[in-house]
Structure formats: structure tokens, C-alpha cells
PDB file of C-alpha atoms in Angstrom:
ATOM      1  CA  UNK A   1      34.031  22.145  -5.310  1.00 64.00           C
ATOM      2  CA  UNK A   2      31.913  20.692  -2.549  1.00 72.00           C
ATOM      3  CA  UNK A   3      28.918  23.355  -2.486  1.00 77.00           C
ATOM      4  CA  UNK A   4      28.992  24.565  -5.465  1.00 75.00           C
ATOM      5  CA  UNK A   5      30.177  23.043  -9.144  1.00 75.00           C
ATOM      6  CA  UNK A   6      28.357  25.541 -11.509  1.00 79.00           C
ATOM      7  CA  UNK A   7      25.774  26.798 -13.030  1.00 84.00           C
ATOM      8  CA  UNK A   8      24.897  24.211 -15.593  1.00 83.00           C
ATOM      9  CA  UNK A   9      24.407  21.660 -13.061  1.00 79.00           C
ATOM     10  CA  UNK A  10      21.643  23.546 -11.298  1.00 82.00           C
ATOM     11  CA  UNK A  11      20.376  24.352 -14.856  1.00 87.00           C
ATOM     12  CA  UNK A  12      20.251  20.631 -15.754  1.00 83.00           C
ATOM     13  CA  UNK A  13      18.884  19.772 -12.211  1.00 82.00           C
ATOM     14  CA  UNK A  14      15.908  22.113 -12.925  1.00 87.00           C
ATOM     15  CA  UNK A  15      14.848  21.732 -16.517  1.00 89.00           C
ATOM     16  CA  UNK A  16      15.422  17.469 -16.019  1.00 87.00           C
ATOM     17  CA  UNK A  17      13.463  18.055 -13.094  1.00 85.00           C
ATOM     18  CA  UNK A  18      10.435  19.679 -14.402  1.00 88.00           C
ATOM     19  CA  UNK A  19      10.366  17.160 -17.208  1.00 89.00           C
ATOM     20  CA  UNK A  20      10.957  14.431 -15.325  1.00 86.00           C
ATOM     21  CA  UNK A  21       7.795  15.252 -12.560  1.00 84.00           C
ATOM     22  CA  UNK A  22       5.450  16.202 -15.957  1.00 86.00           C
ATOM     23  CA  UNK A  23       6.686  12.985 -17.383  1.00 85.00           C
ATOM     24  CA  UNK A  24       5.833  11.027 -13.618  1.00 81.00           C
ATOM     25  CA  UNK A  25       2.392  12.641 -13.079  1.00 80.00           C
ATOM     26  CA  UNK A  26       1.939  11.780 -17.021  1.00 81.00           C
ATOM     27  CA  UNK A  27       2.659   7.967 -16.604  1.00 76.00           C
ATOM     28  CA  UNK A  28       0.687   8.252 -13.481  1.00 72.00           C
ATOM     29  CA  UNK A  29      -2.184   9.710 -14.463  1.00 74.00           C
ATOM     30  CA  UNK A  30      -2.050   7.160 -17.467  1.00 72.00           C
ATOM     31  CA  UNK A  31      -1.657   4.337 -15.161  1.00 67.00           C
ATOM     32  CA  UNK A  32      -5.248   4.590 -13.523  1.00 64.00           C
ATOM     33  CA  UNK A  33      -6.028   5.204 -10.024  1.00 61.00           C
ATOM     34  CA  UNK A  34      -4.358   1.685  -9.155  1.00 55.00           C
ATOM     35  CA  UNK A  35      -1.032   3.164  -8.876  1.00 58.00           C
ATOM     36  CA  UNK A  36      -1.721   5.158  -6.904  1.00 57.00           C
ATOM     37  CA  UNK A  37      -4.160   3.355  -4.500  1.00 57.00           C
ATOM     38  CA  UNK A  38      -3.719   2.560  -0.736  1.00 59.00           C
ATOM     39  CA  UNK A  39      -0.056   0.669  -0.429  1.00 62.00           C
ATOM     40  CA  UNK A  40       0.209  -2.748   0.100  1.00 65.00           C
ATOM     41  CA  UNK A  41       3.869  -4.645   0.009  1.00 69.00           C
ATOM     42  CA  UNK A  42       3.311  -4.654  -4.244  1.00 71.00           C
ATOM     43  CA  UNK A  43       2.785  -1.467  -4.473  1.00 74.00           C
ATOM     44  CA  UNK A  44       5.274  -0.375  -1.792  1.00 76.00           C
ATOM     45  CA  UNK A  45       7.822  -1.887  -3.759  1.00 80.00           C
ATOM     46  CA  UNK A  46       6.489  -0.058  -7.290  1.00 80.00           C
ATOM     47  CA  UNK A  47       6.209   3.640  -5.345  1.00 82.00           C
ATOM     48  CA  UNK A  48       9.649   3.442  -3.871  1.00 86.00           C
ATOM     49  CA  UNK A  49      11.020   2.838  -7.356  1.00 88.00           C
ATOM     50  CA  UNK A  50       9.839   4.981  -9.046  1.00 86.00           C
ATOM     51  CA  UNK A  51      11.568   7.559  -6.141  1.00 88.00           C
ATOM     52  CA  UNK A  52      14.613   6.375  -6.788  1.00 92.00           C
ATOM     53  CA  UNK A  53      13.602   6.034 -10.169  1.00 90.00           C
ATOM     54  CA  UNK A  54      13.190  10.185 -10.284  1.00 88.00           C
ATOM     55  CA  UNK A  55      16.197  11.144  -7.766  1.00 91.00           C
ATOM     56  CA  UNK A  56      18.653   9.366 -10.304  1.00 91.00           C
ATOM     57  CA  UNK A  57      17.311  11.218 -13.558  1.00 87.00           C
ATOM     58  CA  UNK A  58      17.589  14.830 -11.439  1.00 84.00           C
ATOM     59  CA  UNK A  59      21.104  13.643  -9.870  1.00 85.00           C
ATOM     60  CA  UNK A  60      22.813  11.840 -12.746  1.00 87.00           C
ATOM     61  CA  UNK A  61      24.042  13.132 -15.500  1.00 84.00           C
ATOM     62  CA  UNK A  62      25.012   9.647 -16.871  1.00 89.00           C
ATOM     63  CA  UNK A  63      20.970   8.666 -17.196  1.00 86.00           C
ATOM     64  CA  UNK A  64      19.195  10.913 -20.174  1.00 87.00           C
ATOM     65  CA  UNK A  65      15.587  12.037 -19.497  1.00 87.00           C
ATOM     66  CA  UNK A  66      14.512   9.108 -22.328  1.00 89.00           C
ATOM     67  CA  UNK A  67      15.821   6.680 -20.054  1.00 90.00           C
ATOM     68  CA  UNK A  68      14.081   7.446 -17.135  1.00 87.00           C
ATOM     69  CA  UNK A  69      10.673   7.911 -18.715  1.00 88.00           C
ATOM     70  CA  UNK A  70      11.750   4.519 -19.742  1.00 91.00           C
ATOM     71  CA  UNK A  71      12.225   3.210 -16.137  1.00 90.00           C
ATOM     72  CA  UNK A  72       8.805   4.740 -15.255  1.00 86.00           C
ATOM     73  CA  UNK A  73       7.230   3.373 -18.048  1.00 88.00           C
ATOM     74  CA  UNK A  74       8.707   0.285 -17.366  1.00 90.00           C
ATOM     75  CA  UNK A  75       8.042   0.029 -13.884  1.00 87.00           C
ATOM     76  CA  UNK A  76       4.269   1.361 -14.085  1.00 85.00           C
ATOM     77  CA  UNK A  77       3.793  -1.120 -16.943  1.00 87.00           C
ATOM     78  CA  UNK A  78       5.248  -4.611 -14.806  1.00 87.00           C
ATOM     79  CA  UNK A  79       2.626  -3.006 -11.764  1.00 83.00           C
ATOM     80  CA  UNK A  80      -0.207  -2.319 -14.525  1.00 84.00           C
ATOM     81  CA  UNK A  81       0.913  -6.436 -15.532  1.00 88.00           C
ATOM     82  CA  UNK A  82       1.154  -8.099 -12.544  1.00 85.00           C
ATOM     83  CA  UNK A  83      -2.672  -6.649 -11.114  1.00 83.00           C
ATOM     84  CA  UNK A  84      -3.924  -7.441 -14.453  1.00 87.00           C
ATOM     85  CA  UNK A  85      -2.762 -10.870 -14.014  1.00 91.00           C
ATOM     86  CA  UNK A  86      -3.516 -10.926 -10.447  1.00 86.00           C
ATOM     87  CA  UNK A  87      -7.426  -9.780 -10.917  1.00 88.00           C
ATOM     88  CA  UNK A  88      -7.252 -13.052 -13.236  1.00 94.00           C
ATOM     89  CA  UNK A  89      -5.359 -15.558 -11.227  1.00 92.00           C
ATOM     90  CA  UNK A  90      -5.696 -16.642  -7.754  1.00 88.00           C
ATOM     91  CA  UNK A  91      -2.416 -17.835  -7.886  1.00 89.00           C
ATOM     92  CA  UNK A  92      -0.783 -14.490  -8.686  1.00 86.00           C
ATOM     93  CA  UNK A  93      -3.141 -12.872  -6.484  1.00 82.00           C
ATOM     94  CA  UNK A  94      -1.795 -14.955  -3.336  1.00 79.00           C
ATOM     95  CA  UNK A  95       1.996 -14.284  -4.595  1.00 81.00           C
ATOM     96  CA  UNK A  96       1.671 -10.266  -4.662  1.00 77.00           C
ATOM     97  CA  UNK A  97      -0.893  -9.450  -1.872  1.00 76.00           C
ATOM     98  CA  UNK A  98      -1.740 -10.816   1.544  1.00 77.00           C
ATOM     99  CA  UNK A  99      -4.965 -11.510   2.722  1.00 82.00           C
ATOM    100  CA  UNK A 100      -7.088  -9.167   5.575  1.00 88.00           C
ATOM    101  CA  UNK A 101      -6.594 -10.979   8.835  1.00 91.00           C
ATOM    102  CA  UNK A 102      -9.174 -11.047  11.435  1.00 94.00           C
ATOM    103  CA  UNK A 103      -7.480 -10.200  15.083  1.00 94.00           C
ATOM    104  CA  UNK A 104     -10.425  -9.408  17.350  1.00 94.00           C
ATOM    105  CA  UNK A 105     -13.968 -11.346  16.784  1.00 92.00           C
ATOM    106  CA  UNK A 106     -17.112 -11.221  19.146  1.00 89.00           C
ATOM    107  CA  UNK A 107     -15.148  -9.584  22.327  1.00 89.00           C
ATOM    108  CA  UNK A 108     -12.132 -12.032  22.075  1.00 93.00           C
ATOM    109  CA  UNK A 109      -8.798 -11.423  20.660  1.00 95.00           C
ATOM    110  CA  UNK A 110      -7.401 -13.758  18.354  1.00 94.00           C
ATOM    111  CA  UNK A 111      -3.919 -14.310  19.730  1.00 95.00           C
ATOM    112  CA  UNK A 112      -2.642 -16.798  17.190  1.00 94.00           C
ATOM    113  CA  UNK A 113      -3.627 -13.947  14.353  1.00 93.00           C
ATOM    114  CA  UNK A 114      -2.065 -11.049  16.812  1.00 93.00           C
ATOM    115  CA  UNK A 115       1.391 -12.837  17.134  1.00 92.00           C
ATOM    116  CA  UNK A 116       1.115 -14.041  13.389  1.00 89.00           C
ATOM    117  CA  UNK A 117       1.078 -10.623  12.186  1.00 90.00           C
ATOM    118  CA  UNK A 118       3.678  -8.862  15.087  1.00 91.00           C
ATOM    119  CA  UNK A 119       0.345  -6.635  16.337  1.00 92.00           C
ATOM    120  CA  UNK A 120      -0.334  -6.278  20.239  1.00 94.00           C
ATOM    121  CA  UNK A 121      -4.036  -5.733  21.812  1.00 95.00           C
ATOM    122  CA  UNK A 122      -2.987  -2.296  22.892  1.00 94.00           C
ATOM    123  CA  UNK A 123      -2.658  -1.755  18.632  1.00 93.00           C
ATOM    124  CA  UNK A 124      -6.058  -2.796  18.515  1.00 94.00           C
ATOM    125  CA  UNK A 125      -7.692  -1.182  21.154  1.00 95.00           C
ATOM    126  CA  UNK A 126      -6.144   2.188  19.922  1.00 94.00           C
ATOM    127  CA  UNK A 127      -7.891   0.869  16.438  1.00 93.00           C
ATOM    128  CA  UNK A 128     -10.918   0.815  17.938  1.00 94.00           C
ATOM    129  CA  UNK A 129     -10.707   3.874  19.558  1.00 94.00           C
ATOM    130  CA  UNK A 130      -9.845   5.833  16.531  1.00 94.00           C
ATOM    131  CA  UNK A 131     -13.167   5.185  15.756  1.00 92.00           C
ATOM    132  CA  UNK A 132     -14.693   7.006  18.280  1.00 93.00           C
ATOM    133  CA  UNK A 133     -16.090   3.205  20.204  1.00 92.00           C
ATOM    134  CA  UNK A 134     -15.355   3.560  23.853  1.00 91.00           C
ATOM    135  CA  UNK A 135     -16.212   0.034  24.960  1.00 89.00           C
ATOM    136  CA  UNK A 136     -14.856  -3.450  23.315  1.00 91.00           C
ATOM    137  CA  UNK A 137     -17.989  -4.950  23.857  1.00 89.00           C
ATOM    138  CA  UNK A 138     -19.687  -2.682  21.044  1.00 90.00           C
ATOM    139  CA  UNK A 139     -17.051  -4.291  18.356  1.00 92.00           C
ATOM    140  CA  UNK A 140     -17.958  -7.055  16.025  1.00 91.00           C
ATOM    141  CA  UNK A 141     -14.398  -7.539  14.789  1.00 93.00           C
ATOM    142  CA  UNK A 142     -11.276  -5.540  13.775  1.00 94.00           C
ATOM    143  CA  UNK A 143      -9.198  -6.497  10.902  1.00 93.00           C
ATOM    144  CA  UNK A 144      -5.798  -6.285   9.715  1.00 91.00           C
ATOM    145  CA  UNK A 145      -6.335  -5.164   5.980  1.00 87.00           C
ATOM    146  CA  UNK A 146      -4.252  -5.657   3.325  1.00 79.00           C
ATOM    147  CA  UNK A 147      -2.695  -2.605   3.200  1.00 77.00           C
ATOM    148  CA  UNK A 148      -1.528  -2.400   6.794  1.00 82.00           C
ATOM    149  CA  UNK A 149      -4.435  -0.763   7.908  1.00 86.00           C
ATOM    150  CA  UNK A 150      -7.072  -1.556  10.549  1.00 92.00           C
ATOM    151  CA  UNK A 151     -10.850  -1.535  10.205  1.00 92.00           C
ATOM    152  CA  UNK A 152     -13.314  -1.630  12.892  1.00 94.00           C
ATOM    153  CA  UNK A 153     -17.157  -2.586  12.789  1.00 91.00           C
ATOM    154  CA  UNK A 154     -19.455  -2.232  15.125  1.00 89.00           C
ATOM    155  CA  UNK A 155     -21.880  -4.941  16.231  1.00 84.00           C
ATOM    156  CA  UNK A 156     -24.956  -5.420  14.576  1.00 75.00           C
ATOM    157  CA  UNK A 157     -28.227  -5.847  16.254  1.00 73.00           C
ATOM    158  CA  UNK A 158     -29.209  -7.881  13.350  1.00 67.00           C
ATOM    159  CA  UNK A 159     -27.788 -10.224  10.823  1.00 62.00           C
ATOM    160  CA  UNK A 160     -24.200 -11.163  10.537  1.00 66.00           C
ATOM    161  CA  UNK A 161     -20.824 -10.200   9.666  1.00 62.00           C
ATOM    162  CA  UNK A 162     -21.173 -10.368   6.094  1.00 73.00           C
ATOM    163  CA  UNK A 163     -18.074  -7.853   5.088  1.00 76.00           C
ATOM    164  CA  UNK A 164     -15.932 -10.454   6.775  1.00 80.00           C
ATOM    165  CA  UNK A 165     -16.373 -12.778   3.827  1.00 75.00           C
ATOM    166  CA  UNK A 166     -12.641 -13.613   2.462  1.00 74.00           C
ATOM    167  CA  UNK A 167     -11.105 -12.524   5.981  1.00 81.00           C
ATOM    168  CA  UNK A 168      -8.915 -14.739   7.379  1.00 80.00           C
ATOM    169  CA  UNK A 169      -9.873 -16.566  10.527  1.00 79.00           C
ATOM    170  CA  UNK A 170     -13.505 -16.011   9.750  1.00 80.00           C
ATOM    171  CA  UNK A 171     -15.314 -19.185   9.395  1.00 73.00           C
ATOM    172  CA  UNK A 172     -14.594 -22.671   8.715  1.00 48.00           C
ATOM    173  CA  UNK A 173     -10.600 -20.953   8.489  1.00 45.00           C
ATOM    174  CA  UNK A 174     -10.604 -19.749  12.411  1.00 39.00           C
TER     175      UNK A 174
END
């Protein structure tokens, strides 16, 4: 039947369910909070799998519960791998994350950087004013982070943009 095939599917559906979420927040919570951190592409890639990871242990019954903790396990413990390695090697590193890009610097928007990364000035203005600055001439820069976010920082009456350190198109990489 199309709606309804019996009760020991929904049975199965439930009690593979509930062990398969205990068994995801256990892996998880194993993991460390890296897992579970802001998204960039890497860990995009890691969270969507492990959805699809969970829908086919509560959908089919050709994948046993062992499996799937398996696949979790598996899939947490390449993430867990790669950022090890990545913390350790540059070139890892610049294979599994981007780099914060600097798209508005000093009242001037970096149009080069704005094209590069498919982001208009009205994206950054609305940046900015997310952050409660009414006026682009009170901004120091906004970046593109790695994650896909945007910060903001004010000017400074003193010193310089220190925080910008790595950004790039700050310094000698503009």
C-alpha cells in the first residue's frame, strides 16, 4: 500500500530512530565542538552527510543500525583527520578552507574582491548595517569570512587594523 505498509515498519522507523539520533549526538558530542562549529565548504560537506547519513538508517531496511554508526563514525573520523592535518599543514589547510577576503577597506570597496567572491556593495552595506553603523565612513573594513559570513569593524581612532592580519587583500597582498 501507498500510505500505509504496517505496523512493523513504523516500529522499526521509531526504535532505529531513537538509536540512531543517541548514537549521532554520541559521535557528536565525542567529536569536540569542531563538528559542530560555524560551516565552512568542509564542514558543509561533513554535516550534509551525516543527514543523509541518518535518513537512510531510519528509511532503509537494507542498512542495519551497526552500519550507520559506522558511516557516522566514519565520516566524523575523516573530518576529525583532515582538521588535524590541516591545523598541521598549510598545504591541507589551503585545500579544505578558503581564506577571509577583505571587500571594503578605508571607505572604498574592493571591486576586484566583490566580483571575485559573487558579493554586491548593496550585500555589504546591509553587513554593515546589521551592525547597527549608519554611515560607511565609520567602517574600517568588512570581510568575507571563511564561513560565508561577514564581519564589520569600526574605525579606530588609534592604531591599526591588526585583526586583519591573514585577510586577504590586506597588505603587501591588496
Amino acid at each position: 500500500m501507498i500510505f500505509f505498509n504496517g505496523w512493523e515498519g513504523i516500529a522499526r522507523t521509531l526504535v532505529i530512530g531513537v538509536l540512531a539520533y543517541l548514537a549521532l549526538i554520541l559521535t557528536l558530542r565525542i567529536s569536540g565542538k569542531r563538528t559542530l562549529s560555524k560551516m565552512n565548504a568542509f564542514d558543509l560537506i561533513v554535516t550534509v552527510a551525516l543527514g543523509s547519513t541518518l535518513a537512510t538508517i531510519l528509511l532503509s531496511k537494507d542498512v542495519a543500525l551497526a552500519e550507520g554508526v559506522t558511516a557516522y563514525l566514519t565520516l566524523v573520523g575523516m573530518q576529525f583527520l583532515i582538521a588535524w592535518l590541516a591545523v598541521r599543514s598549510s598545504t591541507i589547510r589551503d585545500l579544505v578552507k578558503s581564506q577571509p577576503r577583505l571587500l571594503f577597506f578605508k571607505g572604498n570597496f574592493i571591486d576586484a574582491a566583490l566580483r571575485s567572491e559573487r558579493v554586491t556593495q548593496d550585500e555589504v552595506i546591509a553587513a554593515v548595517r546589521a551592525q547597527g553603523i549608519p554611515q560607511l565612513d565609520q567602517v574600517e573594513a568588512v570581510v568575507l569570512e571563511t564561513d560565508g559570513s561577514f564581519t564589520t569593524l569600526q574605525r579606530a581612532e588609534t592604531g591599526t587594523a591588526s585583526s586583519l592580519k591573514g585577510v586577504t587583500g590586506f597588505g603587501n597582498e591588496r
